[in-house]
Tab-separated table of C-alpha atoms and ligand atoms in Angstrom:
chain	number	residue	atom	x	y	z
A	399	MET	CA	11.909	-8.694	21.252
A	400	ASN	CA	10.898	-5.067	21.256
A	401	ILE	CA	13.257	-4.296	18.439
A	402	ILE	CA	11.938	-7.105	16.323
A	403	ARG	CA	8.345	-6.074	16.880
A	404	ARG	CA	8.993	-2.424	16.292
A	405	ARG	CA	7.630	-1.085	13.004
A	406	GLY	CA	9.793	1.040	10.747
A	407	TRP	CA	7.639	4.107	11.307
A	408	GLU	CA	7.824	3.965	15.093
A	409	ILE	CA	10.554	6.554	15.304
A	410	PRO	CA	10.422	10.255	16.072
A	411	GLU	CA	10.927	12.569	13.119
A	412	SER	CA	14.214	13.752	14.580
A	413	GLN	CA	15.492	10.215	14.178
A	414	ILE	CA	14.250	9.588	10.669
A	415	THR	CA	17.337	8.507	8.781
A	416	PRO	CA	18.286	10.262	5.566
A	417	GLU	CA	18.168	7.760	2.769
A	418	HIS	CA	21.906	7.435	2.147
A	419	LEU	CA	22.394	6.630	5.825
A	420	ALA	CA	19.487	4.197	5.734
A	421	PHE	CA	21.230	2.331	2.942
A	422	ASP	CA	24.397	2.219	5.042
A	423	ARG	CA	22.397	0.983	8.006
A	424	ARG	CA	20.942	-1.739	5.860
A	425	ARG	CA	24.390	-2.848	4.813
A	426	PHE	CA	25.314	-2.941	8.483
A	427	LEU	CA	22.225	-4.964	9.318
A	428	ILE	CA	22.871	-7.446	6.559
A	429	GLY	CA	26.273	-8.015	8.068
A	430	GLY	CA	24.910	-8.235	11.578
A	431	ALA	CA	21.966	-9.542	13.502
A	432	SER	CA	19.571	-9.567	10.567
A	433	ALA	CA	21.866	-11.810	8.564
A	434	LEU	CA	19.920	-14.852	9.659
A	435	ALA	CA	16.620	-13.532	8.431
A	436	LEU	CA	18.004	-12.257	5.164
A	437	SER	CA	20.444	-15.030	4.376
A	438	ALA	CA	17.743	-17.362	3.116
A	439	SER	CA	16.743	-14.891	0.429
A	440	LEU	CA	20.200	-13.705	-0.504
A	441	ALA	CA	21.732	-17.148	-0.713
A	442	PRO	CA	22.579	-18.219	-4.261
A	443	GLY	CA	19.956	-20.594	-5.567
A	444	ALA	CA	17.278	-19.366	-3.132
A	445	ALA	CA	13.946	-20.732	-4.321
A	446	HIS	CA	12.030	-18.060	-6.179
A	447	ALA	CA	8.537	-18.455	-7.613
A	448	ASP	CA	8.690	-19.667	-11.158
A	449	ASP	CA	5.849	-17.623	-12.621
A	450	ALA	CA	4.533	-18.058	-16.120
A	451	PRO	CA	4.911	-14.917	-18.288
A	452	ASP	CA	2.339	-12.263	-17.357
A	453	PRO	CA	-0.571	-12.718	-19.794
A	454	THR	CA	-1.489	-9.030	-19.498
A	455	ALA	CA	2.020	-7.718	-20.286
A	456	ASN	CA	0.898	-6.526	-23.742
A	457	LEU	CA	-1.469	-3.970	-22.118
A	458	TYR	CA	1.503	-1.878	-20.945
A	459	PRO	CA	2.400	0.943	-21.129
A	460	ALA	CA	-1.141	2.318	-20.734
A	461	LYS	CA	-2.320	5.787	-21.759
A	462	ARG	CA	-1.760	8.420	-19.053
A	463	ASN	CA	-4.883	9.973	-17.459
A	464	GLU	CA	-3.809	13.616	-17.128
A	465	THR	CA	-6.479	14.590	-14.570
A	466	TYR	CA	-4.062	14.025	-11.723
A	467	LYS	CA	-0.965	16.206	-11.899
A	468	LEU	CA	2.234	15.849	-9.938
A	469	ASP	CA	4.166	18.681	-8.289
A	470	ARG	CA	7.418	16.701	-8.414
A	471	PRO	CA	9.271	14.228	-10.634
A	472	ILE	CA	8.454	10.524	-10.547
A	473	THR	CA	10.729	8.670	-8.126
A	474	ASP	CA	13.488	6.718	-9.827
A	475	GLU	CA	12.259	3.160	-10.341
A	476	LYS	CA	15.445	1.589	-8.994
A	477	ILE	CA	15.182	3.543	-5.754
A	478	ASN	CA	11.485	2.762	-5.397
A	479	ALA	CA	12.151	-0.947	-5.964
A	480	HIS	CA	14.375	-1.092	-2.867
A	481	TYR	CA	12.492	1.120	-0.440
A	482	ASN	CA	9.283	-0.695	0.408
A	483	ASN	CA	7.061	-1.698	3.278
A	484	PHE	CA	5.819	-5.267	2.931
A	485	TYR	CA	5.666	-6.821	6.398
A	486	GLU	CA	4.575	-10.193	5.052
A	487	PHE	CA	8.213	-10.572	3.966
A	488	ASN	CA	10.196	-8.566	6.483
A	489	SER	CA	10.079	-5.309	8.399
A	490	SER	CA	12.998	-3.601	6.679
A	491	LYS	CA	12.739	-1.499	3.519
A	492	GLU	CA	14.707	-4.123	1.564
A	493	VAL	CA	12.033	-6.706	0.770
A	494	ALA	CA	12.502	-6.937	-2.999
A	495	ASP	CA	14.432	-10.182	-3.049
A	496	GLN	CA	12.208	-12.011	-0.559
A	497	ALA	CA	9.037	-10.800	-2.270
A	498	GLN	CA	10.088	-12.565	-5.508
A	499	LYS	CA	9.099	-15.831	-3.838
A	500	LEU	CA	5.411	-14.948	-3.959
A	501	PRO	CA	3.713	-16.871	-6.780
A	502	ILE	CA	1.372	-14.438	-8.556
A	503	ARG	CA	-0.089	-16.701	-11.255
A	504	PRO	CA	-2.592	-18.208	-11.068
A	505	TRP	CA	-4.141	-15.521	-8.819
A	506	THR	CA	-7.810	-15.690	-7.984
A	507	VAL	CA	-9.727	-12.719	-6.645
A	508	LYS	CA	-12.803	-13.255	-4.524
A	509	ILE	CA	-15.567	-10.644	-4.489
A	510	ASP	CA	-18.155	-11.397	-1.846
A	511	GLY	CA	-20.243	-10.168	1.097
A	512	LEU	CA	-23.178	-7.860	0.394
A	513	VAL	CA	-23.228	-8.286	-3.390
A	514	GLU	CA	-25.885	-9.544	-5.791
A	515	LYS	CA	-23.783	-12.638	-6.480
A	516	PRO	CA	-20.337	-13.560	-5.090
A	517	ILE	CA	-17.703	-13.892	-7.805
A	518	GLU	CA	-14.312	-15.597	-8.089
A	519	ILE	CA	-12.302	-14.357	-11.020
A	520	GLY	CA	-8.750	-14.845	-12.273
A	521	VAL	CA	-6.705	-11.674	-12.076
A	522	ASP	CA	-5.991	-11.598	-15.820
A	523	ASP	CA	-9.696	-11.811	-16.698
A	524	LEU	CA	-10.391	-9.065	-14.172
A	525	ILE	CA	-7.675	-6.776	-15.580
A	526	ARG	CA	-8.865	-7.272	-19.170
A	527	LYS	CA	-12.468	-6.636	-18.160
A	528	MET	CA	-11.570	-3.425	-16.333
A	529	GLY	CA	-9.007	-2.121	-18.859
A	530	ILE	CA	-6.013	-0.097	-17.706
A	531	GLU	CA	-4.801	3.498	-17.707
A	532	GLU	CA	-1.782	5.202	-16.185
A	533	ARG	CA	-1.921	7.707	-13.319
A	534	ALA	CA	0.945	9.541	-11.661
A	535	TYR	CA	0.245	9.763	-7.926
A	536	ARG	CA	2.099	10.992	-4.883
A	537	HIS	CA	2.504	8.417	-2.116
A	538	ARG	CA	2.904	9.608	1.503
A	539	CYS	CA	3.839	7.061	4.143
A	540	VAL	CA	2.856	7.606	7.783
A	541	GLU	CA	6.613	7.351	8.496
A	542	ALA	CA	7.013	10.873	6.992
A	543	TRP	CA	8.563	9.965	3.644
A	544	SER	CA	7.083	10.249	0.176
A	545	MET	CA	7.541	9.161	-3.428
A	546	ALA	CA	5.775	9.729	-6.739
A	547	ILE	CA	4.796	6.760	-8.883
A	548	ALA	CA	3.229	6.227	-12.292
A	549	TRP	CA	0.777	3.443	-11.518
A	550	SER	CA	-1.148	1.538	-14.170
A	551	GLY	CA	-4.501	-0.008	-13.362
A	552	PHE	CA	-8.166	0.894	-13.093
A	553	PRO	CA	-10.424	2.959	-10.838
A	554	LEU	CA	-11.697	0.950	-7.872
A	555	ALA	CA	-15.159	2.344	-8.754
A	556	LYS	CA	-15.137	0.079	-11.838
A	557	LEU	CA	-14.591	-2.988	-9.674
A	558	VAL	CA	-17.387	-1.842	-7.334
A	559	ALA	CA	-19.756	-1.495	-10.304
A	560	PHE	CA	-18.735	-4.952	-11.543
A	561	ALA	CA	-19.349	-6.429	-8.049
A	562	LYS	CA	-22.911	-5.026	-7.827
A	563	PRO	CA	-23.059	-4.390	-4.061
A	564	THR	CA	-26.498	-4.370	-2.457
A	565	SER	CA	-27.880	-1.294	-0.665
A	566	GLY	CA	-26.736	-2.703	2.699
A	567	ALA	CA	-23.049	-2.395	1.716
A	568	LYS	CA	-21.470	0.499	3.628
A	569	PHE	CA	-17.781	-0.414	3.491
A	570	LEU	CA	-15.354	-2.339	1.313
A	571	LYS	CA	-12.952	-4.636	3.151
A	572	MET	CA	-9.819	-5.838	1.336
A	573	GLU	CA	-7.473	-8.696	2.251
A	574	THR	CA	-3.927	-9.645	1.267
A	575	PHE	CA	-2.880	-13.265	0.540
A	576	LEU	CA	-2.079	-15.591	3.429
A	577	ASN	CA	0.864	-17.856	2.635
A	578	PRO	CA	3.326	-18.233	5.532
A	579	LYS	CA	5.307	-20.802	3.507
A	580	VAL	CA	6.611	-18.065	1.210
A	581	ALA	CA	6.092	-15.011	3.423
A	582	PRO	CA	8.261	-15.326	6.542
A	583	GLY	CA	6.633	-12.304	8.204
A	584	GLN	CA	3.393	-14.267	8.312
A	585	ARG	CA	5.063	-16.792	10.590
A	586	GLN	CA	5.268	-14.041	13.224
A	587	THR	CA	2.113	-14.900	15.050
A	588	TRP	CA	1.746	-11.630	16.966
A	589	PHE	CA	0.579	-10.002	13.708
A	590	PRO	CA	-3.117	-10.653	13.058
A	591	TRP	CA	-2.593	-11.824	9.457
A	592	PRO	CA	-3.842	-11.496	6.807
A	593	TYR	CA	-3.296	-7.772	6.221
A	594	VAL	CA	-6.717	-6.121	6.052
A	595	GLU	CA	-7.749	-2.624	5.051
A	596	GLY	CA	-11.029	-0.924	4.318
A	597	LEU	CA	-12.705	2.092	2.755
A	598	SER	CA	-16.185	3.563	3.020
A	599	MET	CA	-18.312	3.178	-0.102
A	600	ALA	CA	-17.968	6.925	-0.791
A	601	GLU	CA	-14.185	6.518	-0.736
A	602	ALA	CA	-14.162	3.307	-2.773
A	603	THR	CA	-16.267	4.924	-5.501
A	604	ASN	CA	-14.299	8.192	-5.584
A	605	ASP	CA	-12.415	8.366	-8.891
A	606	LEU	CA	-9.065	8.849	-7.126
A	607	ALA	CA	-9.214	5.380	-5.485
A	608	PHE	CA	-7.213	3.198	-7.853
A	609	ILE	CA	-6.375	-0.481	-8.179
A	610	ALA	CA	-2.836	-0.644	-9.469
A	611	THR	CA	-1.730	-3.627	-11.538
A	612	GLY	CA	1.439	-2.071	-12.881
A	613	ALA	CA	3.959	0.678	-12.328
A	614	TYR	CA	6.581	2.397	-14.456
A	615	GLY	CA	4.907	1.249	-17.666
A	616	HIS	CA	4.941	-2.500	-17.005
A	617	PRO	CA	3.269	-5.067	-14.724
A	618	MET	CA	3.960	-4.300	-11.088
A	619	ALA	CA	7.060	-5.551	-9.303
A	620	LYS	CA	6.188	-8.009	-6.560
A	621	GLN	CA	7.549	-5.816	-3.779
A	622	HIS	CA	4.957	-3.159	-4.720
A	623	GLY	CA	2.097	-5.621	-4.206
A	624	ALA	CA	1.639	-7.488	-7.479
A	625	PRO	CA	-0.604	-8.466	-9.029
A	626	LEU	CA	-3.179	-6.072	-7.532
A	627	ARG	CA	-2.788	-3.307	-4.936
A	628	LEU	CA	-4.749	-0.324	-3.797
A	629	ALA	CA	-3.514	3.264	-4.313
A	630	VAL	CA	-5.416	5.848	-2.245
A	631	PRO	CA	-2.978	8.780	-2.351
A	632	TRP	CA	-4.881	11.123	-0.026
A	633	LYS	CA	-4.388	8.645	2.827
A	634	TYR	CA	-1.282	7.443	4.617
A	635	GLY	CA	0.394	4.626	2.722
A	636	PHE	CA	-0.620	1.844	5.105
A	637	LYS	CA	-4.178	2.082	3.705
A	638	SER	CA	-2.858	1.091	0.246
A	639	ILE	CA	-3.040	-2.669	0.768
A	640	LYS	CA	-0.867	-4.892	-1.420
A	641	SER	CA	-1.393	-8.231	-3.215
A	642	ILE	CA	-5.168	-8.304	-2.701
A	643	VAL	CA	-7.034	-11.613	-2.913
A	644	ARG	CA	-10.420	-10.603	-1.576
A	645	PHE	CA	-12.869	-7.697	-1.761
A	646	SER	CA	-15.802	-8.032	0.666
A	647	PHE	CA	-18.701	-5.599	0.856
A	648	VAL	CA	-19.775	-5.249	4.473
A	649	ASP	CA	-22.090	-3.163	6.659
A	650	LYS	CA	-19.604	-2.482	9.492
A	651	GLN	CA	-16.386	-0.498	9.453
A	652	PRO	CA	-13.562	-3.033	8.889
A	653	ILE	CA	-10.616	-2.971	11.286
A	654	GLY	CA	-7.296	-2.676	9.492
A	655	MET	CA	-4.295	-4.724	10.567
A	656	TRP	CA	-2.367	-1.789	12.028
A	657	GLN	CA	-5.518	-0.469	13.669
A	658	SER	CA	-6.097	-3.790	15.396
A	659	LEU	CA	-2.476	-3.810	16.620
A	660	GLN	CA	-2.370	-0.188	17.796
A	661	ALA	CA	-5.668	1.691	17.500
A	662	ALA	CA	-4.317	4.704	19.409
A	663	GLU	CA	-1.868	5.350	16.562
A	664	TYR	CA	-3.490	4.009	13.403
A	665	GLY	CA	-7.141	4.734	12.713
A	666	PHE	CA	-9.620	3.776	10.021
A	667	TRP	CA	-9.735	7.024	8.021
A	668	ALA	CA	-5.988	7.852	8.093
A	669	ASN	CA	-6.228	10.910	5.829
A	670	VAL	CA	-2.992	12.873	5.451
A	671	ASN	CA	-2.930	16.025	7.593
A	672	PRO	CA	0.292	17.927	8.332
A	673	LYS	CA	-1.313	19.580	11.346
A	674	VAL	CA	-2.168	16.378	13.154
A	675	PRO	CA	1.026	14.740	14.422
A	676	HIS	CA	1.382	11.036	14.864
A	677	PRO	CA	1.416	10.468	18.642
A	678	ARG	CA	5.214	10.086	18.445
A	679	TRP	CA	6.355	12.325	15.589
A	680	SER	CA	5.367	15.326	13.471
A	681	GLN	CA	3.611	14.927	10.119
A	682	ALA	CA	4.372	18.522	9.038
A	683	THR	CA	7.034	17.595	6.473
A	684	GLU	CA	8.153	14.590	4.469
A	685	GLU	CA	11.425	13.311	3.090
A	686	VAL	CA	11.120	12.979	-0.696
A	687	ILE	CA	12.910	9.698	-1.217
A	688	GLY	CA	15.719	9.795	-3.736
A	689	THR	CA	16.108	13.591	-3.694
A	690	GLY	CA	17.538	14.428	-0.278
A	691	GLU	CA	14.767	17.054	-0.012
A	692	ARG	CA	12.204	17.653	2.718
A	693	LYS	CA	8.913	19.174	1.598
A	694	PRO	CA	5.969	20.478	3.584
A	695	THR	CA	3.208	17.873	3.706
A	696	LEU	CA	-0.144	18.923	2.201
A	697	LEU	CA	-3.628	18.362	3.588
A	698	PHE	CA	-5.052	15.206	1.965
A	699	ASN	CA	-1.565	14.922	0.429
A	700	GLY	CA	-2.615	17.652	-2.008
A	701	TYR	CA	-5.760	15.834	-3.259
A	702	GLY	CA	-8.348	17.845	-1.279
A	703	GLU	CA	-10.115	19.142	-4.393
A	704	PHE	CA	-11.041	15.547	-5.279
A	705	VAL	CA	-11.838	14.057	-1.872
A	706	ALA	CA	-12.499	16.695	0.807
A	707	ASP	CA	-16.268	16.614	0.160
A	708	ILE	CA	-16.435	12.983	1.265
A	709	TYR	CA	-15.740	14.100	4.838
A	710	LYS	CA	-18.164	17.043	5.057
A	711	GLY	CA	-20.217	16.821	8.239
A	712	MET	CA	-17.933	14.158	9.739
A	713	ASP	CA	-16.158	16.485	12.177
A	714	GLY	CA	-16.829	14.153	15.114
A	715	GLU	CA	-14.814	11.356	13.434
A	716	ARG	CA	-11.098	10.825	13.845
A	717	LEU	CA	-10.327	11.559	10.204
A	718	TRP	CA	-6.532	11.729	10.508
A	719	ALA	CA	-4.337	8.738	11.461
B	1464	LIG	N1	0.195	-4.056	2.242
B	1464	LIG	C1	0.547	-5.236	2.766
B	1464	LIG	N2	-0.134	-6.331	2.438
B	1464	LIG	N3	1.592	-5.342	3.650
B	1464	LIG	C2	2.295	-4.246	4.057
B	1464	LIG	O1	3.226	-4.378	4.878
B	1464	LIG	N4	2.571	-1.816	3.912
B	1464	LIG	C3	1.822	-0.571	3.723
B	1464	LIG	C4	1.203	-0.497	2.320
B	1464	LIG	N5	0.527	-1.742	2.002
B	1464	LIG	C5	1.925	-2.978	3.532
B	1464	LIG	C6	0.875	-2.923	2.579
B	1464	LIG	C7	2.639	0.614	3.949
B	1464	LIG	S1	2.998	0.989	5.570
B	1464	LIG	C8	3.050	1.406	2.923
B	1464	LIG	S2	3.842	2.897	3.207
B	1464	LIG	C9	2.870	1.012	1.521
B	1464	LIG	O2	2.232	-0.245	1.384
B	1464	LIG	C10	4.229	0.913	0.854
B	1464	LIG	O3	4.099	0.719	-0.509
B	1464	LIG	P1	5.422	0.657	-1.405
B	1464	LIG	O4	6.316	-0.363	-0.797
B	1464	LIG	O5	4.963	0.283	-2.784
B	1464	LIG	O6	6.002	2.044	-1.342
């Protein structure tokens, strides 16, 4: 039971598996106890969602916004496509096949709570209204690994402006789809589904906060959180909620899914800080997936010049996960 419930990142740094070994371990798992869980998705003829062609496909590739520079190459797309966290499907890194079952059209996004007028809008209308650009961001998981990705999408601030929150709105709460029929992880009732995450209004309107609709110059692969996911690269990856169906403006700090499961380990702010270890492992360095390298982790994942001001005067808060 313990093993099944255990999250991928609940391992000390000394036990973090180099990627080539992780792939071997996966092969072992597929042949072993996890075969049951995976067999449904790997079986020939497994039912996959039969999506209509993406009506926004002609928007890609989008023009790169050069404000945000990388200190490393973009992670190979093939590696990135098979090293994901998406607990709605399973708790291994190999979720790509299972995630294909998620139907992503039609996809309606609800914008509600403390707004002038609640809105429901189809994702394609939303994307066309917002327009898209490309941004290359680092991505640092709380498990002490990292990647670099060229996302396409739009600043979350644009969606906030479109939503017209009232002055009472202090936080933005986001929710992932709830569909246990296609997402086997959501049949595990000890998780408080749906996945929820939140940002303060200052964070949500910071230019770095991005809603990604694509990656690698085309609409996003389902395992990355299509058709709409958050990318907040100065925070640990669990804040970057995937496959969003709802944005609610609220006056109280939302409680994220991991926070509600284990508040001692996963907080609301979850900003990257190499000097603040996770209760069970160091955050000082990160494995750069696909390179075999370990790099020192940077404060705010290297994005301090854009976001550090948000947290001025908040020293009493637990700002780091
Ligand atoms: N969003 C949902 N809905 N479900 C998840 O399991 N995992 C989070 C985050 N968003 C997760 C999620 C974690 S822990 C990480 S590190 C990133 O997604 C992983 O994103 P990637 O698979 O695109 O690298």
